[in-house]
Coordinates of C-alpha atoms and ligand atoms in Angstrom, one line a residue:
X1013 CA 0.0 0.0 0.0
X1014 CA 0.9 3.9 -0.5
X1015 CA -0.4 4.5 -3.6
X1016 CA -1.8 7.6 -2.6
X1017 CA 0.7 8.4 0.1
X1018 CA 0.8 12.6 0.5
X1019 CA -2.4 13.1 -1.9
X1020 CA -5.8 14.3 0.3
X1021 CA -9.1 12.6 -0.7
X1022 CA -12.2 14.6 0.0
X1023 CA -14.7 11.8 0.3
X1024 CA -18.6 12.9 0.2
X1025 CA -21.0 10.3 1.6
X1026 CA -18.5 8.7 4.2
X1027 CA -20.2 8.6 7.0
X1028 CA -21.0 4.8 5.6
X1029 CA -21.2 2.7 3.1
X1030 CA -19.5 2.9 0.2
X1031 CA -17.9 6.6 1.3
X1032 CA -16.7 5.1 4.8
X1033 CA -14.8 1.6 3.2
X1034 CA -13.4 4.2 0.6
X1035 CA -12.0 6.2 3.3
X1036 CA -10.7 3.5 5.4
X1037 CA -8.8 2.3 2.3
X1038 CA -7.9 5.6 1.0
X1039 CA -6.3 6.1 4.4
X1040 CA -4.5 3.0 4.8
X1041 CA -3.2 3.7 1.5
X1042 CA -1.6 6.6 2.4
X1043 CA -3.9 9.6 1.6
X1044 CA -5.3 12.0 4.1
X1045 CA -9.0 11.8 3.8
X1046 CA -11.7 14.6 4.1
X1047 CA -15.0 12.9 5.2
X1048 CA -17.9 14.9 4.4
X1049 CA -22.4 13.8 5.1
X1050 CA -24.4 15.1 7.3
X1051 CA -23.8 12.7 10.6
X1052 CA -21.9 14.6 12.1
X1053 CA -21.2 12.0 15.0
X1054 CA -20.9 9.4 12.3
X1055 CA -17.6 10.6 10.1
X1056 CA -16.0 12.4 13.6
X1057 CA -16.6 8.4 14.6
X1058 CA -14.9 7.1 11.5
X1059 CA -11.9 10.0 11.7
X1060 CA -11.2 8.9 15.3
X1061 CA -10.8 5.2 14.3
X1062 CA -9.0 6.6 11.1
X1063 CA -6.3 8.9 12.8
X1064 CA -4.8 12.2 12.1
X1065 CA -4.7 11.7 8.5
X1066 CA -9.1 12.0 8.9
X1067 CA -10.7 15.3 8.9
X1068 CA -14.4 15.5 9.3
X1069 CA -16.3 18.1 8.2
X1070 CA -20.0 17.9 8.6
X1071 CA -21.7 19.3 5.0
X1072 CA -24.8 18.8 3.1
X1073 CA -23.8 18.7 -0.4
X1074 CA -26.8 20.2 -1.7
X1075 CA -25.8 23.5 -0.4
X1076 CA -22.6 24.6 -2.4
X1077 CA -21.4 27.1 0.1
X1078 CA -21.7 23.9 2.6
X1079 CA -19.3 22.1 -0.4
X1080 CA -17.3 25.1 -0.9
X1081 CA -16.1 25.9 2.7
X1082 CA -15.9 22.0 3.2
X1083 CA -13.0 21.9 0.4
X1084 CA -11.6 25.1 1.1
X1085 CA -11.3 23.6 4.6
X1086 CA -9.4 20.3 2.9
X1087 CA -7.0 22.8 1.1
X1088 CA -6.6 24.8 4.0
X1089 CA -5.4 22.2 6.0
X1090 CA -3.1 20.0 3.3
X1091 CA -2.4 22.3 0.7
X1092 CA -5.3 21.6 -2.0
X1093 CA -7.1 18.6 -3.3
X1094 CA -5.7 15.6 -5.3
X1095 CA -9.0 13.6 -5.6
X1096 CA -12.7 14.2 -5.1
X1097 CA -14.8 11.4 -4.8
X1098 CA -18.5 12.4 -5.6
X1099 CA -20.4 9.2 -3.5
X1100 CA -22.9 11.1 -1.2
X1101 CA -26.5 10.2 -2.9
X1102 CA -30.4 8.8 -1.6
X1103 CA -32.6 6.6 -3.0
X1104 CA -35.5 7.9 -1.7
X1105 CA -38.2 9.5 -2.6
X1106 CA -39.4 5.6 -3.7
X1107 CA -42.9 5.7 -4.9
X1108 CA -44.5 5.9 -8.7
X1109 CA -43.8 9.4 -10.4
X1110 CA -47.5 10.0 -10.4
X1111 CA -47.7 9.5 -6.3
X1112 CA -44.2 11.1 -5.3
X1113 CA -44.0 14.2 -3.2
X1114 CA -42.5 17.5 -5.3
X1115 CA -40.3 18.6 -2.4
X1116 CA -39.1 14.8 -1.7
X1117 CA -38.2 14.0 -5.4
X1118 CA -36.6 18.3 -5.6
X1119 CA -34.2 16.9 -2.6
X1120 CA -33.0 13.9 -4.3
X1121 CA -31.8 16.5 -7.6
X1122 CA -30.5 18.7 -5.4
X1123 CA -28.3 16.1 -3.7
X1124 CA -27.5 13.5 -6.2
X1125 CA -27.2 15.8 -9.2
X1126 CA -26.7 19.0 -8.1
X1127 CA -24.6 17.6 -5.3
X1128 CA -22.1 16.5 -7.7
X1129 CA -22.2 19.7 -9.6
X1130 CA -21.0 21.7 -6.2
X1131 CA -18.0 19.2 -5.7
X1132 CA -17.0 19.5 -9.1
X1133 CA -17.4 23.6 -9.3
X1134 CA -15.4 23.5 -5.9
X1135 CA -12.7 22.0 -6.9
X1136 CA -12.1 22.1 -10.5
X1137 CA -10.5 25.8 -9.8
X1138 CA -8.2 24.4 -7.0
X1139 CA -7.0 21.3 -8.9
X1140 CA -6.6 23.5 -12.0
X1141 CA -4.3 25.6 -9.9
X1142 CA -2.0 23.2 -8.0
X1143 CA -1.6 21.1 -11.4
X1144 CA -4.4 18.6 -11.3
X1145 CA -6.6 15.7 -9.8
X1146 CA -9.1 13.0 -9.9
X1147 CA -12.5 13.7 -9.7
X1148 CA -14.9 10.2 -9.5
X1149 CA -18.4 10.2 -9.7
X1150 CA -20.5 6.8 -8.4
X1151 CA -22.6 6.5 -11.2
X1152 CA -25.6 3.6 -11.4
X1153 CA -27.2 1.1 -13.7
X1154 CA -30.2 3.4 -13.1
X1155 CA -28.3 6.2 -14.6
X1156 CA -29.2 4.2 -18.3
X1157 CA -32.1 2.1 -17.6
X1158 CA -35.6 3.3 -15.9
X1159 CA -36.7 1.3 -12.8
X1160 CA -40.7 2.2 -11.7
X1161 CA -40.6 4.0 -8.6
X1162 CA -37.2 5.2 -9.0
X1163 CA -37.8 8.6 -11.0
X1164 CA -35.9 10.7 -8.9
X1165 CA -32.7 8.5 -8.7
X1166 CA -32.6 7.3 -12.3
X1167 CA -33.3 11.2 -13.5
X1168 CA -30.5 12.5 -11.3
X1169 CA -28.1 9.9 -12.0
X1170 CA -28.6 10.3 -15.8
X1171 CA -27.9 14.3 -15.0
X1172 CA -24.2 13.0 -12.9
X1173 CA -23.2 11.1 -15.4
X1174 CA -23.4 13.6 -18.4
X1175 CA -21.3 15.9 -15.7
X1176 CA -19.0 13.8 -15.9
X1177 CA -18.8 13.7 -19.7
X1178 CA -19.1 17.7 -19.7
X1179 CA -16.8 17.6 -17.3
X1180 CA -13.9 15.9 -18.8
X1181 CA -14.6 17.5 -21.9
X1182 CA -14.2 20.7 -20.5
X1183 CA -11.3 20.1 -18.8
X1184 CA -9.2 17.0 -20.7
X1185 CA -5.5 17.9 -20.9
X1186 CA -5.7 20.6 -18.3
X1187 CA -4.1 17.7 -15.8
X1188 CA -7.8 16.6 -15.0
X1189 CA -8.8 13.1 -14.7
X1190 CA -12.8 12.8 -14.7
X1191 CA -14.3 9.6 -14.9
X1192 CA -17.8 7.4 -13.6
X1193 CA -17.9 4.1 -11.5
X1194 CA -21.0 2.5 -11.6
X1195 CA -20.5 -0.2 -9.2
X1196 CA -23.4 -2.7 -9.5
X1197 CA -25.5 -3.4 -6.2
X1198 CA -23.8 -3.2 -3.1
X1199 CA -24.4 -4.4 -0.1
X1200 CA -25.4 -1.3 2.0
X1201 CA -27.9 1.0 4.0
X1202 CA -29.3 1.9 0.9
X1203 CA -30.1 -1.6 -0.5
X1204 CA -31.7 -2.3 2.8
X1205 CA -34.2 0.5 1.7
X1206 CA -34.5 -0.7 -1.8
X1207 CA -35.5 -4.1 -0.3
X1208 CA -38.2 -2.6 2.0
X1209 CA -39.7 -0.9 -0.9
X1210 CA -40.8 -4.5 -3.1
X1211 CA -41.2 -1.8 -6.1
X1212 CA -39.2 -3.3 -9.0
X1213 CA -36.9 -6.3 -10.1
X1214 CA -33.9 -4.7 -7.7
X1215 CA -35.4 -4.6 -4.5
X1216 CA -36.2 -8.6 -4.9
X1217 CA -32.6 -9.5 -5.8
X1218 CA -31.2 -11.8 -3.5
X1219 CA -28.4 -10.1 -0.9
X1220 CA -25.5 -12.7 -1.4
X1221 CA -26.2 -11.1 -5.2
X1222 CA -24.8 -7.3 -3.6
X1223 CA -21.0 -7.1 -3.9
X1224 CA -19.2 -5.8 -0.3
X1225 CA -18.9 -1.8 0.1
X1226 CA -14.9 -2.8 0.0
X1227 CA -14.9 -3.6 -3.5
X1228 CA -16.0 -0.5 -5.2
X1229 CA -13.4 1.2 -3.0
X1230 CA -10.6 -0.9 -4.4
X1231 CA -11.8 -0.1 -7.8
X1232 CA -11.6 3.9 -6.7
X1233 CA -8.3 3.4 -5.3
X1234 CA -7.4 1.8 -8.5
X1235 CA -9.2 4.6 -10.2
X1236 CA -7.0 7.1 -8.9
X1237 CA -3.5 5.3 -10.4
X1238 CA -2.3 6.2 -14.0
X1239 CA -2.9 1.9 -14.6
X1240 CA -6.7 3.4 -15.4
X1241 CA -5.7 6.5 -17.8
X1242 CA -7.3 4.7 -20.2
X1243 CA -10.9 5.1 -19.0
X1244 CA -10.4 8.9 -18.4
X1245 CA -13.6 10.2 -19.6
X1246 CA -15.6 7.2 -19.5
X1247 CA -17.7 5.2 -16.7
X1248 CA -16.3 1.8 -15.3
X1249 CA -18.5 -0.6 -14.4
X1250 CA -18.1 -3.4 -11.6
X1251 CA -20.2 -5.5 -13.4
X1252 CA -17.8 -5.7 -16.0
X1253 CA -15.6 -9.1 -15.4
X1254 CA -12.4 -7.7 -17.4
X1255 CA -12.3 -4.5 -14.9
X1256 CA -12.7 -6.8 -11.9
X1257 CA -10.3 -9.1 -13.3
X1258 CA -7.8 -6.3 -13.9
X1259 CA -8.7 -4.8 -10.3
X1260 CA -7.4 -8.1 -8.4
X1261 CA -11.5 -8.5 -7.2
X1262 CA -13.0 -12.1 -7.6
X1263 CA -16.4 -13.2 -8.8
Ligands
LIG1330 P1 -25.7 4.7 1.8 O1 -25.1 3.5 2.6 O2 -27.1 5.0 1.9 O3 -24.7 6.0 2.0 C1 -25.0 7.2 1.4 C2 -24.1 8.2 1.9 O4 -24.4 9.5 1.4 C3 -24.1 8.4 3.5 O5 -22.8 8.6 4.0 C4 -25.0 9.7 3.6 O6 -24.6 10.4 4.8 C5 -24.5 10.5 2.4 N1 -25.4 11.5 2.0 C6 -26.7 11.4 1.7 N2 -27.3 12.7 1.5 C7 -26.3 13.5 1.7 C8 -26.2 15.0 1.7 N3 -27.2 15.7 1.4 N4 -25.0 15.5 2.0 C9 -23.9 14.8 2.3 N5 -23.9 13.4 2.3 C10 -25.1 12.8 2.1 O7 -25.4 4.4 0.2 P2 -24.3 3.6 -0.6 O8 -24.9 2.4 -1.1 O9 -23.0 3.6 0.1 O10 -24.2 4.6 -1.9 C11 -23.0 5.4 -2.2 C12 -23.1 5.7 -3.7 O11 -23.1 4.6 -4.5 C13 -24.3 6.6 -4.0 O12 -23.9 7.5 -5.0 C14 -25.2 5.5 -4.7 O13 -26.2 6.1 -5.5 C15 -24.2 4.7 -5.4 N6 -24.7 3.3 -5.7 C16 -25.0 2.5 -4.8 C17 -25.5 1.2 -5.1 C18 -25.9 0.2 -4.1 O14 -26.4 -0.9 -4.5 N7 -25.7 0.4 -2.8 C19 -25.6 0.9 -6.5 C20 -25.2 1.8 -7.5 C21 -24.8 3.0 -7.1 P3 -25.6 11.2 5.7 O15 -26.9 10.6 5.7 O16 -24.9 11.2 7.0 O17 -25.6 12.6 5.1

């Protein structure tokens, strides 16, 4: 490990999940790691088991000043940001587009889409000016395909991952690498949701079908070496058995 020794990782969405095993590995590979969600208790619980290389910040990232003074905080304290991962993102509202509540379904765009948007405008200035960086977006199957009840999520996913096409074409060859995981399901909070709903095919999958939170992380590690340059630009997907293959996962 040490791929990442000396570069600082601002991680939305650690408080669990897929954000938290991210951090842990990020960490123990060396980085210093910015958590950012709203559980407060939850990522100053995970920096304390992390170490002094952890700084939590508590931030909602559909507020972009929230974003903006989170990153300005990770600068402030290591000297700018190498690599942004854009995880934080709900599920909810589930329910039929017909039936869904208009402030519910406004919340999930304003965190899953224009959530990603605020961590990108944050820190594409910074990374511009200290040379460059990685900026990853979890993207979703649901991103491409509809699922009923899923309107909100599917919508805003669609919306991240043509940021991060607009992104990298905005910003290829300026030192910025921009790219999508989509990671498949995964065995987290949010699944358990998905499976309380019983609205579509997904939330009847069986669990030992949900990969563990630690394996999208090692593809974002991996993610953030110049062994993926090639999918600058483009989305990875987990499901794929040649990118798992390459990553070291099994299955
Ligand atoms: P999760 O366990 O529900 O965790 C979601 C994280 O996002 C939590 O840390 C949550 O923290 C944070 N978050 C939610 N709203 C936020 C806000 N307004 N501001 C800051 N942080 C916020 O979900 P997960 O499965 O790890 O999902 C992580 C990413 O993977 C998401 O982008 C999701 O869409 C994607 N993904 C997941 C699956 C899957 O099967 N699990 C499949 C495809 C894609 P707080 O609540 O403390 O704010």
């Amino acid at each position: 490990m040490g791929e990442l020794k000396g570069k600082t990782a601002v991680i939305t969405g650690a408080s669990r999940g897929i954000g938290a095993s991210t951090a842990r590995l990020f960490a123990e590979a060396g980085a210093n790691v910015v958590l950012l969600a709203r559980s407060g208790s939850a990522i100053d619980a995970l920096a304390a088991e992390i170490g002094g290389q952890a700084l939590a910040v508590p931030c909602d990232v559909g507020s972009f000043r929230a974003v903006q003074a989170a990153v300005d905080a990770a600068a402030e304290r290591h000297g700018g940001v190498d690599i942004l991962i854009n995880n934080a993102a709900v599920i909810e509202p589930i329910a039929l587009l017909s039936a869904t509540d208009p402030a519910a379904w406004s919340m999930a765009i304003d965190i899953n889409l224009k959530g990603v948007y605020h961590g990108m405008r944050a820190v594409i200035p910074l990374m511009i000016g200290t040379g460059g960086g990685t900026i990853i977006t979890i993207s979703s199957g649901a991103a491409h395909n509809p699922l009923e009840g899923w309107s909100a999520y599917c919508a805003s996913k669609a919306g991240a991952a043509m940021l991060t096409a607009c992104a990298d074409r905005e910003n290829r060859g300026k030192g910025l690498r921009i790219m999508g995981l989509s990671p498949g399901t995964v065995a987290t909070d949010m699944q358990r949701e998905i499976r309380k709903s019983g609205i579509n095919p997904v939330s009847r999958l069986d669990w030992s079908e949900h990969i563990p939170p630690e394996w999208p992380a090692r593809a974002l590690l991996w993610m953030c070496t110049p062994d993926a340059d090639d999918f600058i630009g483009q989305e990875i997907s987990l499901r794929d058995s040649a990118i798992r293959k390459r990553i070291g996962l099994s299955g």
